[in-house]
Amino acid sequence: MPEIRRIVLELLAQLGSSREARQYLKEFSEVDETRFAVVKVGGGIIEAQLDALASALAFLHRLGLRPVVLHGAGPQVDRALDEAGIETRRVDGLRVTDDAVMEVARPVIYQQNMRLIEALEERGIRARGIQHGVFRCDFLDREKLGLVGEIKSVDLSGLKSAVDSGALPVLTCLGESASGQVLNVNADIAARELVWAIQPHKIIFLTPTGGLLDRDGRVLSAISLDNDYEALMREPWVHSGMRLKLRQINELLSHLDRSASVSITSADQLTRELFTYRGAGTLVRRGEEVHVHEQPAPSVMEEVAARVEQSFGRSLGDEWPHSLDDPLVLLSESKRAAAVVVKGADGVPYLDKFVVTPDAQGEGLGAALWQVLRARFPAMYWRARTSNPVLSWYFQQARTTDRRDGWVVFTVGIDDPQQRAGLVDDALERDSGWQEPGS
Ligand code: ARG
């Protein structure tokens, strides 16, 4: 096992830096074995991307991680019904399941479960199909929907025993009534109940698009619900399917620890999503609170100083922060993102420091902190060296930019050109606070 782990770490290093891979492997290994992740796989993925799916899951298993897999079989069931000449009917998005539908659907669902198990076993991974005994149900509405279950309780003993024996559990969305009648459960609802019962660290949705898409059809990298949810729900380009997804994820995360997150990605991007800072897909978290310290205590300034020094890899001089004029500090809960604003020229706030650790950047914490900052300071200015790795991000945030001698000065909310010129001069003359001169 240690040998495999070493090889695997090398492989992961090729995705990003080995430091990133190690950090996440440690994070994921520290949670209870069954609580690492719930992976929800749409039936379409088993059909179109079985190879990538089995490889990604096998890879996690080799790392000693035990994801709990839950899969649907929607497209396959639709097709089988079609072939049998049975019309597919849905009420409020739920499949109406009479006896004839169940007779066709059940074997199709078993088949898909078996296909995934076989693909995993072909890769030398022990996997256990769990088709029954997890979701205890009542009839949701027998008259309207037929054999559709409403989940009453979730029994985790089967999947725990699979994990204990070193097997990867693969669940279907079938439930049973108290008397043993097999019932069809909507995959989103099954996933939700399973997640609430397991309380996993990660929830992973594997989809064909590999994430939630923005208005231009590009994958949104990170969403922090506390900051972005309301605004996203108001956006006209957020169509009904995505609105529903966001609402479901919001509800899902509201019952979990704040450290939990949802990753929406594709089978072939899963490894990159899990083991790099930037990920590959959409990461959704509840987010962190940003605390505003108007008269920051020395301990807060020390915290920020440490973060700044670590992040820029250099030391602050002894005068920092004492030389700052009326500093105000924004600090995220995990203390991985911080901003220091001081009184600048003309009474306009000057952003003296803005720092976000790389892993927090991947979570979208930088953008979240920026939102709080902007809400509080409609006008401000700051500067950055042209070599600063986040320069292009600053360009996107700023209204105006002035380049001079290896520096760029940015402003927002300043309309008067004369005032702006004064601010640019002021910014360039400022002491950076670093120990070495000329920085
Ligand atoms: N690897 C980390 C995780 O899985 C961060 C992923 C960041 N992903 C993103 N799409 N921004 O939690």
Coordinates of C-alpha atoms and ligand atoms in Angstrom, one line a residue:
M1 CA 0.0 0.0 0.0
P2 CA 2.7 2.6 0.8
E3 CA 4.3 1.9 -2.5
I4 CA 1.1 2.4 -4.4
R5 CA 0.5 5.6 -2.4
R6 CA 3.9 6.9 -3.4
I7 CA 3.3 6.2 -7.1
V8 CA -0.1 7.7 -6.9
L9 CA 1.2 10.9 -5.3
E10 CA 3.7 11.2 -8.1
L11 CA 0.9 10.9 -10.5
L12 CA -1.1 13.5 -8.7
A13 CA 1.9 15.8 -8.7
Q14 CA 1.6 16.0 -12.5
L15 CA -1.9 17.4 -12.2
G16 CA -0.8 20.3 -10.0
S17 CA 2.0 20.6 -7.5
S18 CA 2.5 17.6 -5.2
R19 CA 1.9 20.0 -2.4
E20 CA -1.7 20.5 -3.5
A21 CA -2.2 16.7 -3.9
R22 CA -0.8 16.0 -0.5
Q23 CA -2.8 18.7 1.2
Y24 CA -6.1 17.3 -0.2
L25 CA -5.2 13.7 0.3
K26 CA -4.5 14.5 3.9
E27 CA -7.7 16.4 4.2
F28 CA -9.8 13.7 2.6
S29 CA -8.1 10.9 4.6
E30 CA -8.7 12.6 7.9
V31 CA -12.5 12.3 7.8
D32 CA -14.2 9.0 8.8
E33 CA -13.8 6.4 6.0
T34 CA -17.5 6.4 5.0
R35 CA -17.7 10.1 5.2
F36 CA -15.2 11.1 2.6
A37 CA -17.7 11.6 -0.3
V38 CA -21.0 10.8 -1.8
V39 CA -20.7 10.6 -5.6
K40 CA -23.9 10.9 -7.6
V41 CA -23.7 9.5 -11.1
G42 CA -26.4 10.1 -13.7
G43 CA -27.4 7.1 -15.7
G44 CA -26.1 8.9 -18.8
I45 CA -22.6 8.8 -17.4
I46 CA -22.6 5.0 -17.0
E47 CA -23.6 4.9 -20.6
A48 CA -21.3 7.4 -22.2
Q49 CA -18.3 7.6 -19.9
L50 CA -18.1 4.3 -18.1
D51 CA -14.3 4.0 -18.7
A52 CA -13.5 7.4 -17.3
L53 CA -15.9 6.9 -14.4
A54 CA -14.5 3.5 -13.4
S55 CA -10.9 4.8 -13.7
A56 CA -11.6 7.8 -11.5
L57 CA -13.4 5.8 -8.8
A58 CA -10.7 3.0 -8.9
F59 CA -8.1 5.7 -8.5
L60 CA -9.7 7.0 -5.3
H61 CA -10.0 3.5 -4.0
R62 CA -6.3 2.9 -4.6
L63 CA -5.6 6.0 -2.6
G64 CA -7.4 4.4 0.3
L65 CA -10.5 6.7 -0.1
R66 CA -14.0 5.1 0.0
P67 CA -16.5 7.2 -2.0
V68 CA -20.1 6.0 -1.7
V69 CA -21.5 5.9 -5.2
L70 CA -25.2 6.4 -6.0
H71 CA -26.4 6.1 -9.6
G72 CA -29.5 6.6 -11.6
A73 CA -30.5 4.9 -14.8
G74 CA -33.0 7.4 -16.2
P75 CA -32.1 7.3 -20.0
Q76 CA -31.7 3.5 -20.0
V77 CA -35.2 3.1 -18.3
D78 CA -36.7 5.6 -20.8
R79 CA -35.3 3.6 -23.7
A80 CA -36.4 0.3 -22.3
L81 CA -39.9 1.6 -21.8
D82 CA -40.0 3.0 -25.2
E83 CA -39.0 -0.3 -26.7
A84 CA -41.7 -2.0 -24.6
G85 CA -44.2 0.4 -26.0
I86 CA -44.9 2.0 -22.6
E87 CA -45.3 5.7 -22.5
T88 CA -43.1 7.6 -20.0
R89 CA -45.2 9.9 -17.8
R90 CA -43.9 12.3 -15.3
V91 CA -45.8 14.3 -12.6
D92 CA -43.8 17.2 -11.1
G93 CA -40.7 15.7 -12.5
L94 CA -41.3 12.3 -10.9
R95 CA -41.7 9.2 -13.0
V96 CA -45.2 7.7 -12.7
T97 CA -44.4 4.1 -11.9
D98 CA -47.2 1.6 -12.3
D99 CA -46.6 -2.2 -12.2
A100 CA -45.8 -2.4 -15.9
V101 CA -43.2 0.4 -15.6
M102 CA -41.6 -1.2 -12.6
E103 CA -41.4 -4.6 -14.3
V104 CA -39.4 -3.0 -17.1
A105 CA -37.4 -0.5 -15.0
R106 CA -36.1 -2.8 -12.2
P107 CA -34.0 -5.2 -14.3
V108 CA -32.6 -2.2 -16.2
I109 CA -31.5 -0.6 -13.0
Y110 CA -29.8 -3.8 -11.8
Q111 CA -28.1 -4.1 -15.1
Q112 CA -26.6 -0.6 -14.8
N113 CA -25.5 -1.3 -11.3
M114 CA -23.8 -4.5 -12.5
R115 CA -22.1 -2.7 -15.4
L116 CA -20.4 -0.3 -13.0
I117 CA -19.4 -3.0 -10.6
E118 CA -17.9 -5.1 -13.4
A119 CA -16.0 -2.1 -14.7
L120 CA -14.5 -1.5 -11.3
E121 CA -13.7 -5.1 -10.7
E122 CA -12.0 -5.3 -14.1
R123 CA -9.6 -2.7 -12.7
G124 CA -8.9 -4.8 -9.7
I125 CA -11.1 -2.9 -7.3
R126 CA -13.5 -4.7 -5.0
A127 CA -16.9 -3.1 -5.4
R128 CA -20.2 -4.1 -3.9
G129 CA -23.5 -3.5 -5.5
I130 CA -26.2 -2.5 -3.0
Q131 CA -29.5 -2.6 -4.8
H132 CA -31.8 -2.7 -1.7
G133 CA -32.1 -2.1 2.0
V134 CA -30.8 1.5 2.1
F135 CA -33.9 3.6 1.5
R136 CA -37.0 2.8 3.7
C137 CA -40.0 4.3 2.1
D138 CA -43.7 5.0 2.2
F139 CA -45.7 5.4 -0.9
L140 CA -45.4 9.1 -1.9
D141 CA -48.8 9.2 -3.6
R142 CA -49.9 5.8 -4.6
E143 CA -52.9 6.9 -6.7
K144 CA -51.1 9.6 -8.7
L145 CA -47.6 8.1 -8.9
G146 CA -47.9 4.4 -8.3
L147 CA -44.7 2.7 -7.0
V148 CA -42.8 5.8 -6.1
G149 CA -41.2 6.0 -2.7
E150 CA -41.0 8.8 -0.2
I151 CA -37.9 8.1 1.9
K152 CA -38.7 7.7 5.6
S153 CA -35.3 6.6 6.8
V154 CA -31.9 5.6 5.5
D155 CA -30.1 2.5 6.7
L156 CA -26.3 2.8 6.3
S157 CA -25.4 -0.6 7.7
G158 CA -25.0 -2.3 4.2
L159 CA -22.7 0.3 2.9
K160 CA -20.7 0.5 6.1
S161 CA -20.2 -3.2 6.0
A162 CA -19.0 -2.9 2.4
V163 CA -16.5 -0.2 3.3
D164 CA -15.3 -2.2 6.3
S165 CA -14.5 -5.1 4.1
G166 CA -12.6 -2.8 1.7
A167 CA -15.2 -2.7 -1.0
L168 CA -16.5 0.3 -2.8
P169 CA -20.3 0.6 -2.3
V170 CA -22.4 1.3 -5.4
L171 CA -26.1 2.1 -4.6
T172 CA -29.2 2.3 -6.8
C173 CA -32.1 4.6 -6.2
L174 CA -34.5 1.8 -5.3
G175 CA -36.3 1.8 -1.9
E176 CA -38.7 -0.5 -0.2
S177 CA -41.9 -0.1 1.7
A178 CA -42.2 -1.6 5.2
S179 CA -43.7 -4.7 3.7
G180 CA -41.0 -5.1 1.1
Q181 CA -42.6 -3.6 -2.0
V182 CA -39.8 -2.2 -4.2
L183 CA -40.3 1.5 -4.9
N184 CA -38.7 3.9 -7.4
V185 CA -37.1 6.9 -5.8
N186 CA -36.2 10.1 -7.7
A187 CA -32.4 10.3 -7.9
D188 CA -32.0 13.8 -6.6
I189 CA -34.1 13.0 -3.6
A190 CA -32.2 9.8 -2.9
A191 CA -28.9 11.7 -3.2
R192 CA -30.2 14.3 -0.7
E193 CA -31.4 11.8 1.9
L194 CA -28.2 9.7 1.5
V195 CA -26.0 12.8 2.0
W196 CA -27.9 14.0 5.0
A197 CA -27.6 10.5 6.6
I198 CA -23.9 10.2 5.8
Q199 CA -22.9 13.8 6.4
P200 CA -20.0 13.6 4.0
H201 CA -17.1 16.0 3.6
K202 CA -17.6 16.2 -0.2
I203 CA -20.6 15.7 -2.4
I204 CA -19.8 15.1 -6.0
F205 CA -22.2 15.3 -8.9
L206 CA -20.8 13.9 -12.1
T207 CA -22.6 15.5 -15.1
P208 CA -21.9 15.6 -18.9
T209 CA -21.3 19.4 -18.8
G210 CA -18.8 19.1 -16.0
G211 CA -20.1 22.0 -14.0
L212 CA -22.6 24.8 -13.8
L213 CA -22.4 27.1 -16.8
D214 CA -22.2 30.9 -16.8
R215 CA -24.1 33.1 -19.3
D216 CA -21.4 32.4 -22.0
G217 CA -21.6 28.6 -21.5
R218 CA -18.3 28.5 -19.5
V219 CA -18.0 26.4 -16.4
L220 CA -18.3 28.6 -13.3
S221 CA -15.4 27.8 -11.1
A222 CA -16.7 28.5 -7.6
I223 CA -19.9 29.6 -5.9
S224 CA -20.1 30.7 -2.4
L225 CA -23.8 30.6 -1.5
D226 CA -23.7 33.2 1.3
N227 CA -22.4 35.7 -1.2
D228 CA -23.7 34.6 -4.5
Y229 CA -26.9 32.7 -4.1
E230 CA -29.4 35.6 -4.1
A231 CA -27.7 37.4 -6.9
L232 CA -27.5 34.2 -9.1
M233 CA -31.1 33.4 -8.5
R234 CA -32.0 36.9 -9.8
E235 CA -29.8 36.6 -13.0
P236 CA -32.0 36.2 -16.1
W237 CA -29.4 33.9 -17.7
V238 CA -29.8 31.3 -14.9
H239 CA -32.3 29.1 -16.5
S240 CA -34.9 26.9 -14.7
G241 CA -32.8 23.7 -14.6
M242 CA -29.8 25.6 -13.0
R243 CA -32.1 27.4 -10.7
L244 CA -33.5 24.1 -9.4
K245 CA -30.0 22.7 -9.1
L246 CA -28.8 25.7 -7.1
R247 CA -31.9 25.6 -4.8
Q248 CA -31.3 21.9 -4.2
I249 CA -27.6 22.4 -3.4
N250 CA -28.4 25.3 -1.1
E251 CA -30.8 23.1 0.8
L252 CA -28.3 20.2 0.8
L253 CA -25.5 22.2 2.3
S254 CA -27.7 23.9 4.8
H255 CA -27.9 20.6 6.7
L256 CA -24.1 19.9 6.6
D257 CA -21.0 21.2 8.4
R258 CA -19.7 24.4 6.9
S259 CA -16.6 22.7 5.7
A260 CA -18.6 20.4 3.4
S261 CA -18.7 21.3 -0.3
V262 CA -20.3 20.2 -3.5
S263 CA -18.2 19.6 -6.6
I264 CA -20.0 19.4 -9.9
T265 CA -17.6 18.0 -12.5
S266 CA -17.3 15.3 -15.1
A267 CA -15.9 11.7 -14.7
D268 CA -12.7 12.6 -16.5
Q269 CA -12.1 15.8 -14.5
L270 CA -12.8 14.3 -11.1
T271 CA -9.2 13.7 -10.1
R272 CA -8.2 17.2 -11.1
E273 CA -11.2 18.7 -9.3
L274 CA -10.3 16.8 -6.0
F275 CA -6.6 17.2 -5.9
T276 CA -5.8 20.7 -7.1
Y277 CA -6.5 24.2 -5.7
R278 CA -8.2 25.4 -8.9
G279 CA -10.1 22.2 -9.5
A280 CA -11.9 21.5 -12.7
G281 CA -15.7 22.0 -12.4
T282 CA -17.9 24.0 -10.1
L283 CA -17.2 24.1 -6.4
V284 CA -20.1 25.2 -4.3
R285 CA -19.7 26.0 -0.6
R286 CA -21.8 27.9 1.9
G287 CA -18.9 30.2 2.2
E288 CA -17.3 31.9 5.2
E289 CA -18.3 34.9 7.1
V290 CA -16.1 37.9 6.7
H291 CA -15.4 39.8 9.9
V292 CA -14.8 43.5 9.8
H293 CA -12.4 44.8 12.4
E294 CA -12.7 48.6 12.6
Q295 CA -10.2 48.9 15.3
P296 CA -8.2 45.8 14.9
A297 CA -6.7 44.3 18.0
P298 CA -2.9 43.6 17.8
S299 CA -3.7 39.9 17.6
V300 CA -5.7 40.5 14.4
M301 CA -2.9 42.5 12.9
E302 CA -0.4 39.8 13.8
E303 CA -2.7 37.2 12.1
V304 CA -2.9 39.3 8.9
A305 CA 0.9 40.0 9.0
A306 CA 1.6 36.3 9.2
R307 CA -0.7 35.5 6.3
V308 CA 0.8 38.3 4.1
E309 CA 4.4 37.2 4.8
Q310 CA 3.6 33.6 4.1
S311 CA 1.8 34.4 0.9
F312 CA 4.3 36.9 -0.6
G313 CA 7.3 35.0 0.8
R314 CA 8.9 38.0 2.4
S315 CA 9.0 39.8 5.7
L316 CA 7.2 42.9 6.8
G317 CA 9.2 45.6 8.6
D318 CA 8.7 46.4 12.3
E319 CA 6.8 49.6 11.5
W320 CA 4.0 47.6 9.9
P321 CA 1.2 47.9 11.0
H322 CA 2.0 50.8 13.4
S323 CA 2.6 53.2 10.5
L324 CA -0.8 52.5 9.0
D325 CA -3.3 55.4 9.1
D326 CA -6.5 54.2 10.8
P327 CA -6.4 50.6 9.4
L328 CA -9.5 48.5 8.9
V329 CA -9.2 44.8 8.5
L330 CA -11.5 42.3 6.8
L331 CA -10.7 38.8 7.8
S332 CA -12.5 35.6 6.7
E333 CA -13.5 33.0 9.3
S334 CA -10.8 30.6 8.4
K335 CA -8.4 33.5 8.3
R336 CA -7.3 32.4 4.8
A337 CA -8.4 35.7 3.2
A338 CA -7.7 39.1 4.5
A339 CA -7.7 42.8 3.4
V340 CA -6.3 45.8 5.1
V341 CA -7.7 49.2 4.1
V342 CA -6.2 52.5 5.4
K343 CA -7.1 56.2 5.0
G344 CA -5.5 57.3 1.8
A345 CA -5.1 60.7 0.0
D346 CA -8.1 62.9 -0.1
G347 CA -9.7 60.7 2.5
V348 CA -10.2 58.0 -0.2
P349 CA -9.7 54.5 1.2
Y350 CA -6.4 52.8 0.1
L351 CA -6.3 49.0 -0.1
D352 CA -2.9 48.3 1.6
K353 CA -3.0 44.5 1.6
F354 CA -5.2 41.9 0.0
V355 CA -4.2 38.3 0.5
V356 CA -5.9 35.0 -0.2
T357 CA -4.2 31.6 0.2
P358 CA -4.1 29.5 -3.0
D359 CA -6.5 26.9 -1.7
A360 CA -9.0 29.6 -0.6
Q361 CA -8.7 31.1 -4.1
G362 CA -9.9 27.8 -5.6
E363 CA -12.9 28.0 -3.3
G364 CA -13.8 31.5 -4.5
L365 CA -13.0 33.1 -1.2
G366 CA -11.0 35.9 -2.8
A367 CA -14.0 36.9 -4.9
A368 CA -16.3 36.7 -1.8
L369 CA -14.0 38.9 0.2
W370 CA -13.8 41.3 -2.6
Q371 CA -17.6 41.6 -2.7
V372 CA -17.7 42.5 1.0
L373 CA -14.8 45.0 0.4
R374 CA -16.6 46.7 -2.5
A375 CA -19.9 46.9 -0.7
R376 CA -18.2 48.7 2.1
F377 CA -15.9 50.9 0.0
P378 CA -17.6 52.0 -3.3
A379 CA -14.5 54.1 -4.0
M380 CA -10.9 53.0 -3.3
Y381 CA -7.5 52.6 -4.9
W382 CA -4.6 50.2 -4.7
R383 CA -1.5 49.2 -6.5
A384 CA 0.3 46.0 -7.5
R385 CA 3.6 45.1 -9.2
T386 CA 3.3 44.1 -12.8
S387 CA 4.8 40.8 -11.8
N388 CA 2.0 40.1 -9.3
P389 CA 0.3 36.8 -10.2
V390 CA -3.2 38.2 -9.5
L391 CA -2.6 41.3 -11.7
S392 CA -5.1 40.2 -14.4
W393 CA -7.7 39.6 -11.8
Y394 CA -7.2 43.1 -10.5
F395 CA -7.6 44.4 -14.0
Q396 CA -11.0 42.8 -14.1
Q397 CA -12.1 44.4 -10.8
A398 CA -10.8 47.9 -11.4
R399 CA -12.5 50.8 -13.2
T400 CA -9.2 52.5 -14.1
T401 CA -5.6 51.4 -14.3
D402 CA -2.4 53.4 -14.6
R403 CA 0.9 51.7 -15.4
R404 CA 4.2 53.3 -14.2
D405 CA 7.7 51.9 -13.6
G406 CA 6.7 48.3 -13.0
W407 CA 3.6 49.2 -11.0
V408 CA -0.1 49.4 -11.8
V409 CA -2.4 51.6 -9.8
F410 CA -6.0 50.7 -9.8
T411 CA -9.1 52.7 -8.8
V412 CA -12.8 52.1 -8.5
G413 CA -15.5 54.7 -8.0
I414 CA -13.3 57.7 -8.8
D415 CA -14.8 59.8 -11.5
D416 CA -12.8 63.0 -11.3
P417 CA -9.6 62.7 -13.4
Q418 CA -7.7 65.2 -11.3
Q419 CA -8.5 63.4 -8.1
R420 CA -7.5 60.1 -9.7
A421 CA -4.1 61.6 -10.8
G422 CA -3.5 62.6 -7.2
L423 CA -4.4 59.1 -6.0
V424 CA -2.1 57.5 -8.5
D425 CA 0.8 59.6 -7.4
D426 CA 0.0 58.9 -3.8
A427 CA -0.1 55.2 -4.4
L428 CA 3.3 55.1 -6.1
E429 CA 4.9 57.0 -3.2
R430 CA 3.6 54.7 -0.5
D431 CA 5.8 52.6 1.7
S432 CA 5.0 48.9 1.1
G433 CA 5.8 47.9 4.6
W434 CA 8.2 45.2 3.4
Q435 CA 11.5 44.9 5.2
E436 CA 13.8 45.4 2.2
P437 CA 13.9 48.9 0.7
G438 CA 12.7 49.6 -2.8
S439 CA 9.8 47.1 -2.6
Ligands
ARG1 N1 -9.7 20.3 -4.5 C1 -10.5 21.1 -3.7 C2 -11.8 20.3 -3.4 O1 -12.1 19.4 -4.1 C3 -10.8 22.4 -4.4 C4 -11.5 22.4 -5.7 C5 -11.7 23.7 -6.3 N2 -12.6 23.5 -7.4 C6 -13.2 24.5 -8.2 N3 -14.0 24.1 -9.2 N4 -13.0 25.8 -7.9 O2 -12.5 20.7 -2.5

